[in-house]
PDB file of C-alpha atoms in Angstrom:
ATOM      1  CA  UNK B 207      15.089  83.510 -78.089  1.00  0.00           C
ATOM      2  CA  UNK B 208      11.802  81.783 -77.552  1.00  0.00           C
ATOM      3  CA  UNK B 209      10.052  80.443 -73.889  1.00  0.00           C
ATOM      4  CA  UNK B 210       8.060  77.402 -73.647  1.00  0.00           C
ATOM      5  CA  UNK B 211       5.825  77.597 -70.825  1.00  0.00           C
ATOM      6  CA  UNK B 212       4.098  74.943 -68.798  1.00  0.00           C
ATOM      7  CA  UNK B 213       0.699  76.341 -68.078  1.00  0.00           C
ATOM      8  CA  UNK B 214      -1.263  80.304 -68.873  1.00  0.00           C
ATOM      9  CA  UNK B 215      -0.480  82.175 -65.307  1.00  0.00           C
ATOM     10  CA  UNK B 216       1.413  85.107 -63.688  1.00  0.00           C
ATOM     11  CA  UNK B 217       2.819  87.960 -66.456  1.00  0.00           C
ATOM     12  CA  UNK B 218       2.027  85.907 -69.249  1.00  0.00           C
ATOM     13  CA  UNK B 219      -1.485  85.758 -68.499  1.00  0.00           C
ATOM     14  CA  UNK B 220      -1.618  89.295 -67.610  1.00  0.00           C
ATOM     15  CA  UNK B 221       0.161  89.703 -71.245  1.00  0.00           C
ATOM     16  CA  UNK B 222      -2.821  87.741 -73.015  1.00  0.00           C
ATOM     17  CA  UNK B 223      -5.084  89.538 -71.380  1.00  0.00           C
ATOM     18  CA  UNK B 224      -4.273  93.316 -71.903  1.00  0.00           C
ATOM     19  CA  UNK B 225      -4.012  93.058 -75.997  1.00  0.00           C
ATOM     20  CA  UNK B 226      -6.619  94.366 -77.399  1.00  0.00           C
ATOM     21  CA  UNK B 227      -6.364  92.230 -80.389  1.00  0.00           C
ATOM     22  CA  UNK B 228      -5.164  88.255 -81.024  1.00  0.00           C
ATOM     23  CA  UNK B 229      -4.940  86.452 -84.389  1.00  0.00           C
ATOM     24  CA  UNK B 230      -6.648  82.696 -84.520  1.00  0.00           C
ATOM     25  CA  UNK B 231      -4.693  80.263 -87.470  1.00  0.00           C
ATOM     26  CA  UNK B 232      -6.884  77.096 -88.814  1.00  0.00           C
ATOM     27  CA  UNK B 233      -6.555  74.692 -91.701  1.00  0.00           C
ATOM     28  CA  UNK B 234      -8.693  71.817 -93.206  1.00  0.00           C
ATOM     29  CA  UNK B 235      -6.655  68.532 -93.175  1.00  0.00           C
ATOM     30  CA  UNK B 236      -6.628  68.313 -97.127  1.00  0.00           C
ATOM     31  CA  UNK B 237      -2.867  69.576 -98.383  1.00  0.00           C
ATOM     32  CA  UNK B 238      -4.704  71.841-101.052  1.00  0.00           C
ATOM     33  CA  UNK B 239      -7.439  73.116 -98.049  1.00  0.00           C
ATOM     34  CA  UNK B 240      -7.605  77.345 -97.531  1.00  0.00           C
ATOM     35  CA  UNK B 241      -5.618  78.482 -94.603  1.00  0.00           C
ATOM     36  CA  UNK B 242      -7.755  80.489 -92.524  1.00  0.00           C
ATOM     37  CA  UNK B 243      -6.230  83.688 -90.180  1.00  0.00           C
ATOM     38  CA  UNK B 244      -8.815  85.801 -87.998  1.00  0.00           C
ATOM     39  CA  UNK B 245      -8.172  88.793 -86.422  1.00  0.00           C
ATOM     40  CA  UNK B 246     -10.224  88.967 -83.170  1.00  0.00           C
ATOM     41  CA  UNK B 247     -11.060  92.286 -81.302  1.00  0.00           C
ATOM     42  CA  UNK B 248     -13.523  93.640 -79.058  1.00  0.00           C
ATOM     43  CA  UNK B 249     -12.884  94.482 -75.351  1.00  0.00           C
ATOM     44  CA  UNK B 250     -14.714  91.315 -73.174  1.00  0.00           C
ATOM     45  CA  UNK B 251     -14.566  89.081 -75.449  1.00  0.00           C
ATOM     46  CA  UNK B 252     -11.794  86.683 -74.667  1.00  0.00           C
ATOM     47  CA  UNK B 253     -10.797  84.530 -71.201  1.00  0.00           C
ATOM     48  CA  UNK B 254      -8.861  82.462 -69.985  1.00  0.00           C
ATOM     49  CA  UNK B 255     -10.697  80.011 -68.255  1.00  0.00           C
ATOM     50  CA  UNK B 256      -7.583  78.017 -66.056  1.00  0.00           C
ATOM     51  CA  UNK B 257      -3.815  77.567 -67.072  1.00  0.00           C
ATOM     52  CA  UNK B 258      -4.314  75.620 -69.976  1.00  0.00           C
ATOM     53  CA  UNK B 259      -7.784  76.765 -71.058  1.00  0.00           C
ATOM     54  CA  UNK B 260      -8.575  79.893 -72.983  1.00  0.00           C
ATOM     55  CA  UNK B 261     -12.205  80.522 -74.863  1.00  0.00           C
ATOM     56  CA  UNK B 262     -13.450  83.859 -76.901  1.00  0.00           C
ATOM     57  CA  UNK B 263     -16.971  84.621 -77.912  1.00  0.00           C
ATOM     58  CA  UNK B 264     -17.652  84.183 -81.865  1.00  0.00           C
ATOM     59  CA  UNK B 265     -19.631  86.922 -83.339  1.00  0.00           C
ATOM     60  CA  UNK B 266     -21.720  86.955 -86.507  1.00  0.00           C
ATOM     61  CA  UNK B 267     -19.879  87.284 -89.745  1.00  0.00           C
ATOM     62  CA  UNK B 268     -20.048  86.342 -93.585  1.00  0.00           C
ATOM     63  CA  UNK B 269     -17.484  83.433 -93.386  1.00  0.00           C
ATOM     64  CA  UNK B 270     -17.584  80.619 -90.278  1.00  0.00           C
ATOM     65  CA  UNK B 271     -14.015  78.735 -91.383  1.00  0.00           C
ATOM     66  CA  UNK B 272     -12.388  78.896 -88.026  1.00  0.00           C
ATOM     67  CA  UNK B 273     -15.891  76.925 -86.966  1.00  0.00           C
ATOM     68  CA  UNK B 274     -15.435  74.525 -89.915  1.00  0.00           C
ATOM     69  CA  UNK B 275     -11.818  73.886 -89.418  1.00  0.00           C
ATOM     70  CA  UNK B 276     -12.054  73.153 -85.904  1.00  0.00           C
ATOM     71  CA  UNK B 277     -14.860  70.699 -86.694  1.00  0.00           C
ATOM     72  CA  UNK B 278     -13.032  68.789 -88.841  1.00  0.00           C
ATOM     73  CA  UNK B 279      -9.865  68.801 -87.024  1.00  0.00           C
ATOM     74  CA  UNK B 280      -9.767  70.579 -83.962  1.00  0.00           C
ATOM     75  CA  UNK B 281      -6.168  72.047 -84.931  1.00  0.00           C
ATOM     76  CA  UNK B 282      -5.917  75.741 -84.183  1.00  0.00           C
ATOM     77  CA  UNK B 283      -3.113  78.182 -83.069  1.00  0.00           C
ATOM     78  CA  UNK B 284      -3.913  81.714 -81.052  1.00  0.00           C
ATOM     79  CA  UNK B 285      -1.325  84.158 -81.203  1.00  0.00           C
ATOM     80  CA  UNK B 286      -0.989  87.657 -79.173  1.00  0.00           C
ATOM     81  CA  UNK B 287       1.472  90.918 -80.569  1.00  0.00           C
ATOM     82  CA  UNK B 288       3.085  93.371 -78.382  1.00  0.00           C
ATOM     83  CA  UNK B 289       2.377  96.834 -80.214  1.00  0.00           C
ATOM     84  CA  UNK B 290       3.406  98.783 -77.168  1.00  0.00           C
ATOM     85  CA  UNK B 291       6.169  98.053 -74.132  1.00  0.00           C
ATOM     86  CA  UNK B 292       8.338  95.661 -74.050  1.00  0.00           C
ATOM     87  CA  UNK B 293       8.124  93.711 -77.513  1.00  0.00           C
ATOM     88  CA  UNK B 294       6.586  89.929 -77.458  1.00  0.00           C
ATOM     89  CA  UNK B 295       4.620  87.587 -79.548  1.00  0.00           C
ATOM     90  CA  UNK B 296       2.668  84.756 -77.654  1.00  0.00           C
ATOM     91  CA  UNK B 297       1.341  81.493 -79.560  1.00  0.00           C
ATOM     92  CA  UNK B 298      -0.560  79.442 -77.679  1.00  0.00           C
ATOM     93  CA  UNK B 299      -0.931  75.609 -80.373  1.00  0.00           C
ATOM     94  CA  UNK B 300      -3.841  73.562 -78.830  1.00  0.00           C
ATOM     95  CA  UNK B 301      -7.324  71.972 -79.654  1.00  0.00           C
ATOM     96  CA  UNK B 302     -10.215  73.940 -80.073  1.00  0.00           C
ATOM     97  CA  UNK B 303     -14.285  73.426 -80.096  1.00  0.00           C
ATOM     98  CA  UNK B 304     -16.939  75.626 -80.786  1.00  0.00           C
ATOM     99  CA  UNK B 305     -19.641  75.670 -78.594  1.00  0.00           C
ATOM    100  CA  UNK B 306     -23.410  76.474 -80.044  1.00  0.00           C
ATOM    101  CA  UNK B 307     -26.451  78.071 -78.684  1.00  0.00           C
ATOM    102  CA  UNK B 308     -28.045  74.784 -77.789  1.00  0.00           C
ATOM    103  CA  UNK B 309     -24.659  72.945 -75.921  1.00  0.00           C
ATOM    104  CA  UNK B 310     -25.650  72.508 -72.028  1.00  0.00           C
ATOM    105  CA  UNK B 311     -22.174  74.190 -71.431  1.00  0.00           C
ATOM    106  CA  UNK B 312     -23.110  77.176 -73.076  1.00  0.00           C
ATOM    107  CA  UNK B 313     -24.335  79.316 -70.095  1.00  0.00           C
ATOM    108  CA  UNK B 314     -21.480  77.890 -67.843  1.00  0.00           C
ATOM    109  CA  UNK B 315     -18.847  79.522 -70.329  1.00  0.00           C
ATOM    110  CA  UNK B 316     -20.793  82.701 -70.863  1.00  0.00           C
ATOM    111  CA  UNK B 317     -20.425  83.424 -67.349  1.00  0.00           C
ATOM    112  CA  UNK B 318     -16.683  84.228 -67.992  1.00  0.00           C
ATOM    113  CA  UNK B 319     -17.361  87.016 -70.064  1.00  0.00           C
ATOM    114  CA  UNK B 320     -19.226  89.578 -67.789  1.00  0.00           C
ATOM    115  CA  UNK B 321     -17.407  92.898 -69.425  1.00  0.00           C
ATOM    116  CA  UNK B 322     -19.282  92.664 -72.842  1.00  0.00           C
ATOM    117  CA  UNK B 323     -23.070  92.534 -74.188  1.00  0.00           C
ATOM    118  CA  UNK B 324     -22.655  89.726 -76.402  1.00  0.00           C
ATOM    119  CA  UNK B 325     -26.299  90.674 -77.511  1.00  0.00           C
ATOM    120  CA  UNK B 326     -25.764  93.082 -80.185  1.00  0.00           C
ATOM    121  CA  UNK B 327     -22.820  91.133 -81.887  1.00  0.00           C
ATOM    122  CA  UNK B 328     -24.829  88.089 -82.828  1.00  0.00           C
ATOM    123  CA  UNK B 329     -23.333  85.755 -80.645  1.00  0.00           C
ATOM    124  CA  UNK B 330     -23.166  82.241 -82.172  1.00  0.00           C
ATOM    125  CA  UNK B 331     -20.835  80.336 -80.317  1.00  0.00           C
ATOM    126  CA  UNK B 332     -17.987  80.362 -78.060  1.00  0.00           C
ATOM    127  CA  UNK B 333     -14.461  78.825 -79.042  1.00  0.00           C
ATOM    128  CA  UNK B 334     -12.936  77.083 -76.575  1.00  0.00           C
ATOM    129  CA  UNK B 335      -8.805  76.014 -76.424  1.00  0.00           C
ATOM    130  CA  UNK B 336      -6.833  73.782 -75.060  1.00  0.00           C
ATOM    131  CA  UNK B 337      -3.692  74.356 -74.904  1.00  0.00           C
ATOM    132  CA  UNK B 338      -0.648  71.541 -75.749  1.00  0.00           C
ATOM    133  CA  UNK B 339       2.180  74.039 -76.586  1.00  0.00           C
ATOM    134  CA  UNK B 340       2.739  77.497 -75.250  1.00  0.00           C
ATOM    135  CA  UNK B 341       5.735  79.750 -76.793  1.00  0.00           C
ATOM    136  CA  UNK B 342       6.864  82.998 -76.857  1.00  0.00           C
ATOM    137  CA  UNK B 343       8.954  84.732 -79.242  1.00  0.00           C
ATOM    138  CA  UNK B 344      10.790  88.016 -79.276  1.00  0.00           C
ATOM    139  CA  UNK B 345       8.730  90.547 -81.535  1.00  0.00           C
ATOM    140  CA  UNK B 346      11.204  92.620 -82.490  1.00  0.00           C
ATOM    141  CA  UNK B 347       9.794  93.384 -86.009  1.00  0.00           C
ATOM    142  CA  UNK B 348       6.579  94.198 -84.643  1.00  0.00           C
ATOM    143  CA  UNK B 349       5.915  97.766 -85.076  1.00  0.00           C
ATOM    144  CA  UNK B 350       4.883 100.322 -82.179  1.00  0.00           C
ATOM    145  CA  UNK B 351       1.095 100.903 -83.078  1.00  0.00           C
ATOM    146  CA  UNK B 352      -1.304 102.692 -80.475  1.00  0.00           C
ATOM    147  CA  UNK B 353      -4.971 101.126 -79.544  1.00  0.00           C
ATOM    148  CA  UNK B 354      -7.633 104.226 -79.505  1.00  0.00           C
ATOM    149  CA  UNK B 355     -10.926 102.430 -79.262  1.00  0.00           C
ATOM    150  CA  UNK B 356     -12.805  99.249 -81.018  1.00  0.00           C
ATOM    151  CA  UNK B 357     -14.629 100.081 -83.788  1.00  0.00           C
ATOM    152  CA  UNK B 358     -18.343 100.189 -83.279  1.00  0.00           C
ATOM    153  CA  UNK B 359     -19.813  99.019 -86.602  1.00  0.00           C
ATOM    154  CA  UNK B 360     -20.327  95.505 -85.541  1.00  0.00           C
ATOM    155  CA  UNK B 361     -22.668  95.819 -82.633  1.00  0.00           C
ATOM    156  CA  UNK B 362     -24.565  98.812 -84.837  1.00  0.00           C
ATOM    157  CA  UNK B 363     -24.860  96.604 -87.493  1.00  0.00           C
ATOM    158  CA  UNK B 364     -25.760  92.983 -85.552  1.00  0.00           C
ATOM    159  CA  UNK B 365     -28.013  94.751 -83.173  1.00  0.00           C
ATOM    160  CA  UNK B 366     -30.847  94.870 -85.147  1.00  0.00           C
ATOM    161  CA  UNK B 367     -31.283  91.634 -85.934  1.00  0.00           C
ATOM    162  CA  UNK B 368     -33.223  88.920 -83.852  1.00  0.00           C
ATOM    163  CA  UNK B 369     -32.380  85.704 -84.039  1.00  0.00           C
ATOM    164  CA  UNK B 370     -35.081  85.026 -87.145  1.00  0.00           C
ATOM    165  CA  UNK B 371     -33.135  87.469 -89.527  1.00  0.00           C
ATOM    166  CA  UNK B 372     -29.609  86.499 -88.072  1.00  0.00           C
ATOM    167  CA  UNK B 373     -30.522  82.668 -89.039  1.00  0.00           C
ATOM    168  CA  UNK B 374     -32.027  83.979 -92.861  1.00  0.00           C
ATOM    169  CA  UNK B 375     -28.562  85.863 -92.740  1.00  0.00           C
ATOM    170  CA  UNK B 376     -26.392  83.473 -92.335  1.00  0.00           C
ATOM    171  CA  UNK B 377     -28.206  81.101 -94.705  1.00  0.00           C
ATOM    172  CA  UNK B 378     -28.040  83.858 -97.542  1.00  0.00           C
ATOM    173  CA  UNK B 379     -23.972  83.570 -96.909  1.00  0.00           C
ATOM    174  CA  UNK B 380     -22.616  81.138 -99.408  1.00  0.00           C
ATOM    175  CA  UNK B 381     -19.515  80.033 -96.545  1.00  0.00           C
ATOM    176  CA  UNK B 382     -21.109  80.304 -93.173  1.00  0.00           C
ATOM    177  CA  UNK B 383     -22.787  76.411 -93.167  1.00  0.00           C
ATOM    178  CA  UNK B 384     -20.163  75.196 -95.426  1.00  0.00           C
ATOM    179  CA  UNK B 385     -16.364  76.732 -95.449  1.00  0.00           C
ATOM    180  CA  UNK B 386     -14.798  77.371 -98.884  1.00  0.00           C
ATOM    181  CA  UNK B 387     -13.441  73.814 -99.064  1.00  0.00           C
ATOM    182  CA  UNK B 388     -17.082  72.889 -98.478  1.00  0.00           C
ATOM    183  CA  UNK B 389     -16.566  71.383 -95.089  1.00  0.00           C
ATOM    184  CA  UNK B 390     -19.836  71.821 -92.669  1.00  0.00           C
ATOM    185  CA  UNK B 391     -19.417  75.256 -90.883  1.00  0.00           C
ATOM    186  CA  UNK B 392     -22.000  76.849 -88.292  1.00  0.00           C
ATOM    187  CA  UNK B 393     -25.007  74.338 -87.868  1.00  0.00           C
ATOM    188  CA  UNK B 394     -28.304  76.078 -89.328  1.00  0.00           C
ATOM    189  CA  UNK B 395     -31.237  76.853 -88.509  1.00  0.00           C
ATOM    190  CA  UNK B 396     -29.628  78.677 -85.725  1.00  0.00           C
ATOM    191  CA  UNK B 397     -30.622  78.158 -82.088  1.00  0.00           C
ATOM    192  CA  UNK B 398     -32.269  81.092 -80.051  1.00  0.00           C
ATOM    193  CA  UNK B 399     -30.116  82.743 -78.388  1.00  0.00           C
ATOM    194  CA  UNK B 400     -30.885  81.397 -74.315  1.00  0.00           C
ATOM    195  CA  UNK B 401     -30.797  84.275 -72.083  1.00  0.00           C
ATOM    196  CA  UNK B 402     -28.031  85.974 -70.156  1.00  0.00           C
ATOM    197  CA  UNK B 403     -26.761  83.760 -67.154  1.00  0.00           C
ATOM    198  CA  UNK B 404     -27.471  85.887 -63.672  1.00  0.00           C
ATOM    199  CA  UNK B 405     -24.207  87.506 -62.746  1.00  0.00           C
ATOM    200  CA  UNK B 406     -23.422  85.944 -59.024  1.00  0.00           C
ATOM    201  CA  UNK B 407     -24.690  87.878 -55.862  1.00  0.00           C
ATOM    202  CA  UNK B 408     -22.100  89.381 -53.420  1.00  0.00           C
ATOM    203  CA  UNK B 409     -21.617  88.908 -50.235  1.00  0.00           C
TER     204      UNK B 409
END
């Protein structure tokens, strides 16, 4: 039943990119490590970058093991569910980074994000994948659920912080430096956030 594909382009791509929501999978290398699965939402906020490239935007939260696990290891796996049309599941296997406030790449990537204010999210890095295996699967099982709107607590709650009481935040989180296995998770004190890259001029 399933499709491997050679590169993130025509339909599929179009796929990825209308879901509304996508589900990241990590894992520490230790057998006994936590297993870490992330749903990931908000409109903007993911892109695929070429064929075999995809990145999202990593907003603040209480826990930072996706961060940790791809420190360690790199190993991650991205996958995408059909809840309308036709039904479909897309995993995309690869190698992922994050990518801080401080990296020289940072306001390159940002640019591929121009449909969301990652300002009132606390913005802390951006996840970047490589892809080495892309699959599809049939879905069947998934249910038929509708999308109505993404919730706005997180930007009314992250929006009034600056980036003094986002860093004393994260420190006062006993897994956002260090992951539950105690591997090192989002480097603190945290950067400042650097400012917006200018959108390009037309014409």
């Amino acid at each position: 039943m399933g499709k491997t594909y050679d590169r993130i382009d025509g339909r599929l791509r179009t796929f990825i990119e209308s879901q509304p929501i996508f589900f990241t999978a990590t894992a520490p290398l230790a057998g006994d490590g936590t297993v870490n699965l992330s749903p990931k939402g908000l409109k903007g906020s993911f892109a695929v970058l070429d064929d075999h490239t995809v990145a999202y935007l990593d907003f603040a939260g209480s826990n930072a093991e996706t961060i940790a696990h791809l420190r360690e290891n790199g190993r991650v796996t991205l996958m995408w569910c059909a809840f309308d049309g036709p039904p479909k599941i897309v995993r995309v296997h690869g190698h992922g980074e994050p990518v801080f406030r401080d990296d020289p790449r940072w306001a390159g990537l940002l640019r591929h994000f121009p449909d969301i204010d990652p300002a009132p999210h606390g913005l802390r890095a951006i996840i970047v994948v490589t892809a080495r295996l892309i699959r599809d699967t049939c879905g069947y099982a998934v249910p038929f659920m509708t999308y109505d709107a993404d919730r706005p607590l997180h930007g009314s709650r992250f929006a009034r912080e600056d980036d003094e009481s986002l860093d004393a935040y994260f420190h006062k989180k006993e897994h956002v430096a260090t992951s539950i296995d105690g591997l090192p998770g989002l480097p603190l004190p945290l950067p400042p956030l650097p400012p917006l890259p200018p959108l390009p001029r037309e014409g």
